[in-house]
mmCIF file of C-alpha atoms in Angstrom:
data_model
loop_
_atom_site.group_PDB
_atom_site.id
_atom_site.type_symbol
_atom_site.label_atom_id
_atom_site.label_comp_id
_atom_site.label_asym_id
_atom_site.label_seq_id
_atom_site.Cartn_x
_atom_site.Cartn_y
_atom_site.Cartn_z
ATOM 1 C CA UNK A 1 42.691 8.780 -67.467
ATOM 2 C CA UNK A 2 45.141 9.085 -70.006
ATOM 3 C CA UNK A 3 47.396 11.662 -67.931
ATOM 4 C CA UNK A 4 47.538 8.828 -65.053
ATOM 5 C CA UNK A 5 49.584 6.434 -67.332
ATOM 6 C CA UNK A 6 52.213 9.030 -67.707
ATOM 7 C CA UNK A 7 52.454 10.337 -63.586
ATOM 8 C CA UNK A 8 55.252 8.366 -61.572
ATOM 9 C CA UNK A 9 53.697 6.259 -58.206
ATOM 10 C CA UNK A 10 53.044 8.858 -55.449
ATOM 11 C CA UNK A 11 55.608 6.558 -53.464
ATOM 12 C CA UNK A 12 58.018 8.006 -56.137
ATOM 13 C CA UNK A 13 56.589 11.415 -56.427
ATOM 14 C CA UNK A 14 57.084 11.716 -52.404
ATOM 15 C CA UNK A 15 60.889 10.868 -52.345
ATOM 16 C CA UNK A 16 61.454 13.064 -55.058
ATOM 17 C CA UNK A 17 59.827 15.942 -53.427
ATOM 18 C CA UNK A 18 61.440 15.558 -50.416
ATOM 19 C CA UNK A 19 65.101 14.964 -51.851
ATOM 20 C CA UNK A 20 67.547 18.118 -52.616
ATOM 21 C CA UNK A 21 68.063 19.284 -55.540
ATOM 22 C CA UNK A 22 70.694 18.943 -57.865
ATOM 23 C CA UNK A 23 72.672 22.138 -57.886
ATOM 24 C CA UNK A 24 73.094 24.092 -61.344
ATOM 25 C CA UNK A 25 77.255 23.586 -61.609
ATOM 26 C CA UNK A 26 75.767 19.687 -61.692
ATOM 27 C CA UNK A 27 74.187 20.220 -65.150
ATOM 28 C CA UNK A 28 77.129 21.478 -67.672
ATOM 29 C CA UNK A 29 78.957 18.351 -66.872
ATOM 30 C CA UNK A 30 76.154 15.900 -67.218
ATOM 31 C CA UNK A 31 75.530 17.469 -70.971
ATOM 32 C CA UNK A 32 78.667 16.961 -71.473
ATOM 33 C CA UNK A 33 78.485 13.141 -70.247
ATOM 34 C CA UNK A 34 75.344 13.360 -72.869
ATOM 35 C CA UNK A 35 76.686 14.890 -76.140
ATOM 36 C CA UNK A 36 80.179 12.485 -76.111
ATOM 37 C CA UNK A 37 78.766 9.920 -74.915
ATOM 38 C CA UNK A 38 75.678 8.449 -76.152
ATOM 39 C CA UNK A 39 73.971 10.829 -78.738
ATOM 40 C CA UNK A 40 73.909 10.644 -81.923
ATOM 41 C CA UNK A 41 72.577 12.268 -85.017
ATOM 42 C CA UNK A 42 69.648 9.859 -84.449
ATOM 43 C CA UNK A 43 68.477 10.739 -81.335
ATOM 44 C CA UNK A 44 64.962 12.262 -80.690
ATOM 45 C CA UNK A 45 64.519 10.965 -76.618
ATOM 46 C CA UNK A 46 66.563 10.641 -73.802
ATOM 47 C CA UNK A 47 64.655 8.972 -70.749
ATOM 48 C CA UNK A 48 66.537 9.887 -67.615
ATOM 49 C CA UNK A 49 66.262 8.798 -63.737
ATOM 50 C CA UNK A 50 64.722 11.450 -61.791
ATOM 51 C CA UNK A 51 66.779 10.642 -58.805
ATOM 52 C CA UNK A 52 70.684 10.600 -58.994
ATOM 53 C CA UNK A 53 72.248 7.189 -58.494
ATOM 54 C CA UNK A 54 74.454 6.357 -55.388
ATOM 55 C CA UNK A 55 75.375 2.839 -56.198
ATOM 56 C CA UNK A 56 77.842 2.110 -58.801
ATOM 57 C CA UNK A 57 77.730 -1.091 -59.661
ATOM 58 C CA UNK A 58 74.133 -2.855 -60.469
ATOM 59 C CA UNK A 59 75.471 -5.896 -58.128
ATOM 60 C CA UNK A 60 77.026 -4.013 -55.522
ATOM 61 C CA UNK A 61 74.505 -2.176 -53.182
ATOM 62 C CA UNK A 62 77.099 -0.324 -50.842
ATOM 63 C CA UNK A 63 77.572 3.561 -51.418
ATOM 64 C CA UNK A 64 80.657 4.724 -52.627
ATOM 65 C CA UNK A 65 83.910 4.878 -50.364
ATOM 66 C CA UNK A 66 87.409 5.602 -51.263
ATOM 67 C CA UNK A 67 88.440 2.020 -50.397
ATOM 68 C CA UNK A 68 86.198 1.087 -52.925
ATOM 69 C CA UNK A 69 87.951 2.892 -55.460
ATOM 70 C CA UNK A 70 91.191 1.801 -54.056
ATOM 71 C CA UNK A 71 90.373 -1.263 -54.512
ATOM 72 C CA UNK A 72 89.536 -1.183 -57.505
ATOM 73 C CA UNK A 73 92.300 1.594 -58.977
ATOM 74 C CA UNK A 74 90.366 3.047 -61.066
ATOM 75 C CA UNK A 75 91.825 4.920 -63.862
ATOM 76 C CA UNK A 76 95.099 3.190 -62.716
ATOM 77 C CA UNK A 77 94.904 4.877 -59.038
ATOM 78 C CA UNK A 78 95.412 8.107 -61.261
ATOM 79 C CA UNK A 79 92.480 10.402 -59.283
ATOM 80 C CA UNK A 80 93.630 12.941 -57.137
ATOM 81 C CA UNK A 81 92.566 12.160 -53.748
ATOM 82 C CA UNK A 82 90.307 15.660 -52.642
ATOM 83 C CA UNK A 83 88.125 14.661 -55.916
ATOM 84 C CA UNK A 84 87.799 10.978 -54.678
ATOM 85 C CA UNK A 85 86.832 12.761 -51.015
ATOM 86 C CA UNK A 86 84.125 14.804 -52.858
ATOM 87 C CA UNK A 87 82.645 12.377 -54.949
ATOM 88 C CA UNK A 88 81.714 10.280 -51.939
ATOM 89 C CA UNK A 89 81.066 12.921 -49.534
ATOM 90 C CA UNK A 90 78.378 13.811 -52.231
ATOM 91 C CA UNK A 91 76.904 10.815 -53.411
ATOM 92 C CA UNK A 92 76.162 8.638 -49.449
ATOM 93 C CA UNK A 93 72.038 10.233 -50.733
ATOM 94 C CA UNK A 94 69.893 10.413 -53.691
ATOM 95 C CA UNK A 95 69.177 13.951 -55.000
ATOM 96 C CA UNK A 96 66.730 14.833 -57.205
ATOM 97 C CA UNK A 97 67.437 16.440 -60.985
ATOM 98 C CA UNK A 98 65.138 18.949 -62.466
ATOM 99 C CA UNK A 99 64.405 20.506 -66.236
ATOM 100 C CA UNK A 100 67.999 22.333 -66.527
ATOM 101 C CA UNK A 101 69.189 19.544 -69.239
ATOM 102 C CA UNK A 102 70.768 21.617 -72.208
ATOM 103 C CA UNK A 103 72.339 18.992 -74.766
ATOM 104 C CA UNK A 104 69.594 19.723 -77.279
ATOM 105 C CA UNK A 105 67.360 16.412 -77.495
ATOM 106 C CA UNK A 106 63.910 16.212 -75.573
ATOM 107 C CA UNK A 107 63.974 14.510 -72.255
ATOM 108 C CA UNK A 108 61.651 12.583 -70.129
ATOM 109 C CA UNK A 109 62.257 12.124 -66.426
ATOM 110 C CA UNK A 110 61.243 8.497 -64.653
ATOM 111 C CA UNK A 111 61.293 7.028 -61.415
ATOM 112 C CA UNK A 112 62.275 3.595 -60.844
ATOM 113 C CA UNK A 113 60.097 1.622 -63.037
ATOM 114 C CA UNK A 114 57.704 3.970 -62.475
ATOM 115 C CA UNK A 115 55.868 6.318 -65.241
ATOM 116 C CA UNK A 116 57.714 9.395 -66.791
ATOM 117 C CA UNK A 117 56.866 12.964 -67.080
ATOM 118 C CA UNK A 118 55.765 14.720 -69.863
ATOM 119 C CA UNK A 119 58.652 15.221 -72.616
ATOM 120 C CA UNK A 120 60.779 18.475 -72.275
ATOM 121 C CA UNK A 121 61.791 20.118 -75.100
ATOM 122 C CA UNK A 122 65.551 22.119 -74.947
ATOM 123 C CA UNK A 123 67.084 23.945 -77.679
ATOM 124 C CA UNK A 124 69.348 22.324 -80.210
ATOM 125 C CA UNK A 125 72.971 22.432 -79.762
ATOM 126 C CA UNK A 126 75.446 22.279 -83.157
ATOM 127 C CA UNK A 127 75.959 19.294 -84.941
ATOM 128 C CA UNK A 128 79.440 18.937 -84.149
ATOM 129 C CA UNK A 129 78.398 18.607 -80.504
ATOM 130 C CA UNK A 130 77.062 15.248 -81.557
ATOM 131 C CA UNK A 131 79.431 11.783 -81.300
ATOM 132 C CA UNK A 132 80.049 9.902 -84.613
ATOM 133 C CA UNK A 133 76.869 8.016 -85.432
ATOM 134 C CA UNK A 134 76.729 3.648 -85.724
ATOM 135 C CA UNK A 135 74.269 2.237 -88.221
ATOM 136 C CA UNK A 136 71.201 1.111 -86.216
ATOM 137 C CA UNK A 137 71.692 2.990 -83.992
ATOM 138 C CA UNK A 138 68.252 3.613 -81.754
ATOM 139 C CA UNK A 139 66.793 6.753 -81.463
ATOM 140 C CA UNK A 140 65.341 6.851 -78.151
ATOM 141 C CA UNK A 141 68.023 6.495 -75.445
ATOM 142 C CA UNK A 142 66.763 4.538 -72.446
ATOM 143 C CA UNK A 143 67.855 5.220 -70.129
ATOM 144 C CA UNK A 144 70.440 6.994 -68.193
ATOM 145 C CA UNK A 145 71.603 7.417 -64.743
ATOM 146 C CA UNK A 146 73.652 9.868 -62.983
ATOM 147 C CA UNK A 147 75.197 10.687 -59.968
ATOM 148 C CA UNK A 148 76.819 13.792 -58.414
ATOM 149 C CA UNK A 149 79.356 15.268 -59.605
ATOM 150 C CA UNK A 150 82.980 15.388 -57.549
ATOM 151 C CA UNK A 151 85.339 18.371 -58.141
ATOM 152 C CA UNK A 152 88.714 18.803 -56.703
ATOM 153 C CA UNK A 153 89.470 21.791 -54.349
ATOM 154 C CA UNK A 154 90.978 23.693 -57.775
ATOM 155 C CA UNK A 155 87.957 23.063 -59.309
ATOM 156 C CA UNK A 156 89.554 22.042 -62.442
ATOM 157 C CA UNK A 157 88.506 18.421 -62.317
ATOM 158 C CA UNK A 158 85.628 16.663 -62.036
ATOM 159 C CA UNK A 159 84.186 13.322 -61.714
ATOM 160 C CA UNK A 160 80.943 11.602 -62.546
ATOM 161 C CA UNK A 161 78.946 8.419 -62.849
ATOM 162 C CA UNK A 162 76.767 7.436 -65.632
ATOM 163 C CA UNK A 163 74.629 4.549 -66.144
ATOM 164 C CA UNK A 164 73.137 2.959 -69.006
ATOM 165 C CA UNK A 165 70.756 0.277 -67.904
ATOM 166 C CA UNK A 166 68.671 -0.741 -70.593
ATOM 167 C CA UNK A 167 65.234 -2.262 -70.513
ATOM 168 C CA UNK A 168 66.692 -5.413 -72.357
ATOM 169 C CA UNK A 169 68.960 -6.083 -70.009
ATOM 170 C CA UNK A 170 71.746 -5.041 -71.537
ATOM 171 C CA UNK A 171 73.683 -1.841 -70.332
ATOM 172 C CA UNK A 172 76.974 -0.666 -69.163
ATOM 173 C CA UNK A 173 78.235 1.834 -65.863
ATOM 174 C CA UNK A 174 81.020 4.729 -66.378
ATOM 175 C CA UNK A 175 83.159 6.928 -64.626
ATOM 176 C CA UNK A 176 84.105 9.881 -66.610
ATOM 177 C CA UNK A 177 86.892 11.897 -65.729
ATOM 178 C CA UNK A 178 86.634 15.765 -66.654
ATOM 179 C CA UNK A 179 89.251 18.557 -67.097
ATOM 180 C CA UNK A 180 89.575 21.914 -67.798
ATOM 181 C CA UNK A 181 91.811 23.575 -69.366
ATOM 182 C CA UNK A 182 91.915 27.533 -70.353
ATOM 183 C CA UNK A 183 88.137 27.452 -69.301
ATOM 184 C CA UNK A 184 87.061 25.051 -71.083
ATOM 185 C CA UNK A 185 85.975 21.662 -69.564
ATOM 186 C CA UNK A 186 86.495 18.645 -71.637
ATOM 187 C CA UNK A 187 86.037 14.859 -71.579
ATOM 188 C CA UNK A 188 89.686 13.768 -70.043
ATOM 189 C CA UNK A 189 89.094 9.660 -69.224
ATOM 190 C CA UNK A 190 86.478 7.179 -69.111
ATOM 191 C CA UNK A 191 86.201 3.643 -66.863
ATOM 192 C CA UNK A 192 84.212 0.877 -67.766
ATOM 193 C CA UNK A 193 82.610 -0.329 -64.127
ATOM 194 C CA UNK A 194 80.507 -2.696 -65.221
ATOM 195 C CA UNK A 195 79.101 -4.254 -68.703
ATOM 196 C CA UNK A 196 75.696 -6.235 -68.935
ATOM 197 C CA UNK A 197 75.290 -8.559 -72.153
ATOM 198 C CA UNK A 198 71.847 -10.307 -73.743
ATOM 199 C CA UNK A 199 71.759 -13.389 -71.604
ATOM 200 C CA UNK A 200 74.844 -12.953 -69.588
ATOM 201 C CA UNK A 201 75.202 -11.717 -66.203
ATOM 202 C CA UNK A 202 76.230 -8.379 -65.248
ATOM 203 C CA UNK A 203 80.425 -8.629 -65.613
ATOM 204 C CA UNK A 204 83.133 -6.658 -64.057
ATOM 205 C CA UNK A 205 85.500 -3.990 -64.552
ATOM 206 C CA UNK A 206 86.282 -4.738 -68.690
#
C-alpha cells in the first residue's frame, strides 16, 4: 500500500516507456544547468520531470520553431543558426530521462502531477561546484524541467531549456547558452523566457 503512493499513474508509466531515451551526451550539460544554476550548499532533493519538456513557455503550447526565436531574438539574435536548427529538430517530442544525473544531490523523477520514484542517490561532487548560497534558501528543489539539448555542427556550443515551475506557483523558464573552450564546457549566457510571481500571472521575456 505504501509503495502505491510513490508509483506514477500507469497513464504516465506507459508514455514514458514508450518514449526514447535521452542520449548520454544529454546528461553533462544538464548537471551543468544543475550545479550553476539552482543548487546550493543547502540542497538535499532535486525532483525532476521524467519526460523532457517541448514547450517553452507555460502559456504558449506550440513546439519550438526558429521563427519563434526570431521573434523573440533571443540572446539579442546572437545564436548561430545550425544550433537554433538542432534545438528544434530535437525537441517537436517528449523523450524520456533516466538515472544518469551526476551533480551530486539525490534525485526523484515525477510525471506530471503524478507520484515520483524512489530517491536516487549519486555521488557528491566538490563544493566549489556549488553556486553561492541565499539565506532561506529551500532545500528541496521542486522541480525542474528540461529539454534536449541543441549543439552546433562544431559541437562546441550547446543550447538548453530549463524550467522551474514551482508548486506555489511561482517559477521561472531559461535558455542557457553553453561553450567550450579547450575542452572544457562552461556556462556562456542565460535568457529569462518567462517569470511567474505569488499572485501574478505568468509574465514575459524580463
Amino acid at each position: 500500500m505504501t509503495l502505491a503512493l510513490f508509483q506514477p499513474a500507469p497513464a504516465a508509466v506507459s508514455i514514458a516507456a514508450m518514449a526514447e531515451p535521452v542520449p548520454a551526451e544529454d546528461y553533462p550539460f544538464y548537471d551543468l544547468a544543475v550545479a550553476d544554476k539552482f543548487l546550493t550548499s543547502y540542497t538535499q532533493l532535486v525532483v525532476i520531470e521524467r519526460m523532457t519538456e517541448t514547450h517553452l513557455h507555460p502559456e504558449e503550447p506550440q513546439l519550438p520553431t526558429i521563427a519563434w526565436f526570431a521573434e523573440r531574438a533571443c540572446f539579442d539574435g546572437r545564436l548561430p543558426q545550425d544550433l537554433l536548427r538542432d534545438f528544434v529538430t530535437k525537441n517537436q517530442r517528449a523523450s524520456r530521462l533516466d538515472r544518469r544525473f551526476g551533480f551530486g544531490v539525490r534525485y526523484r523523477f515525477v510525471s506530471g502531477e503524478g507520484g515520483g520514484d524512489a530517491e536516487t542517490s549519486v555521488p557528491a561532487i566538490p563544493a566549489a561546484w556549488f553556486v553561492q548560497q541565499e539565506g532561506g534558501a529551500p532545500d528541496i528543489i521542486d522541480r525542474l524541467a528540461f529539454s534536449r539539448v541543441g549543439l552546433n555542427l562544431r559541437a562546441d556550443q550547446a543550447l538548453l531549456y530549463v524550467a522551474n515551475p514551482r508548486p506555489d506557483g511561482t517559477g521561472a523558464g531559461f535558455l542557457l547558452w553553453f561553450v567550450r573552450q579547450q575542452k572544457v564546457w562552461s556556462l556562456h549566457d542565460t535568457e529569462v523566457l518567462w517569470v511567474s510571481r505569488p499572485d501574478q500571472a505568468s509574465s514575459g521575456r524580463r
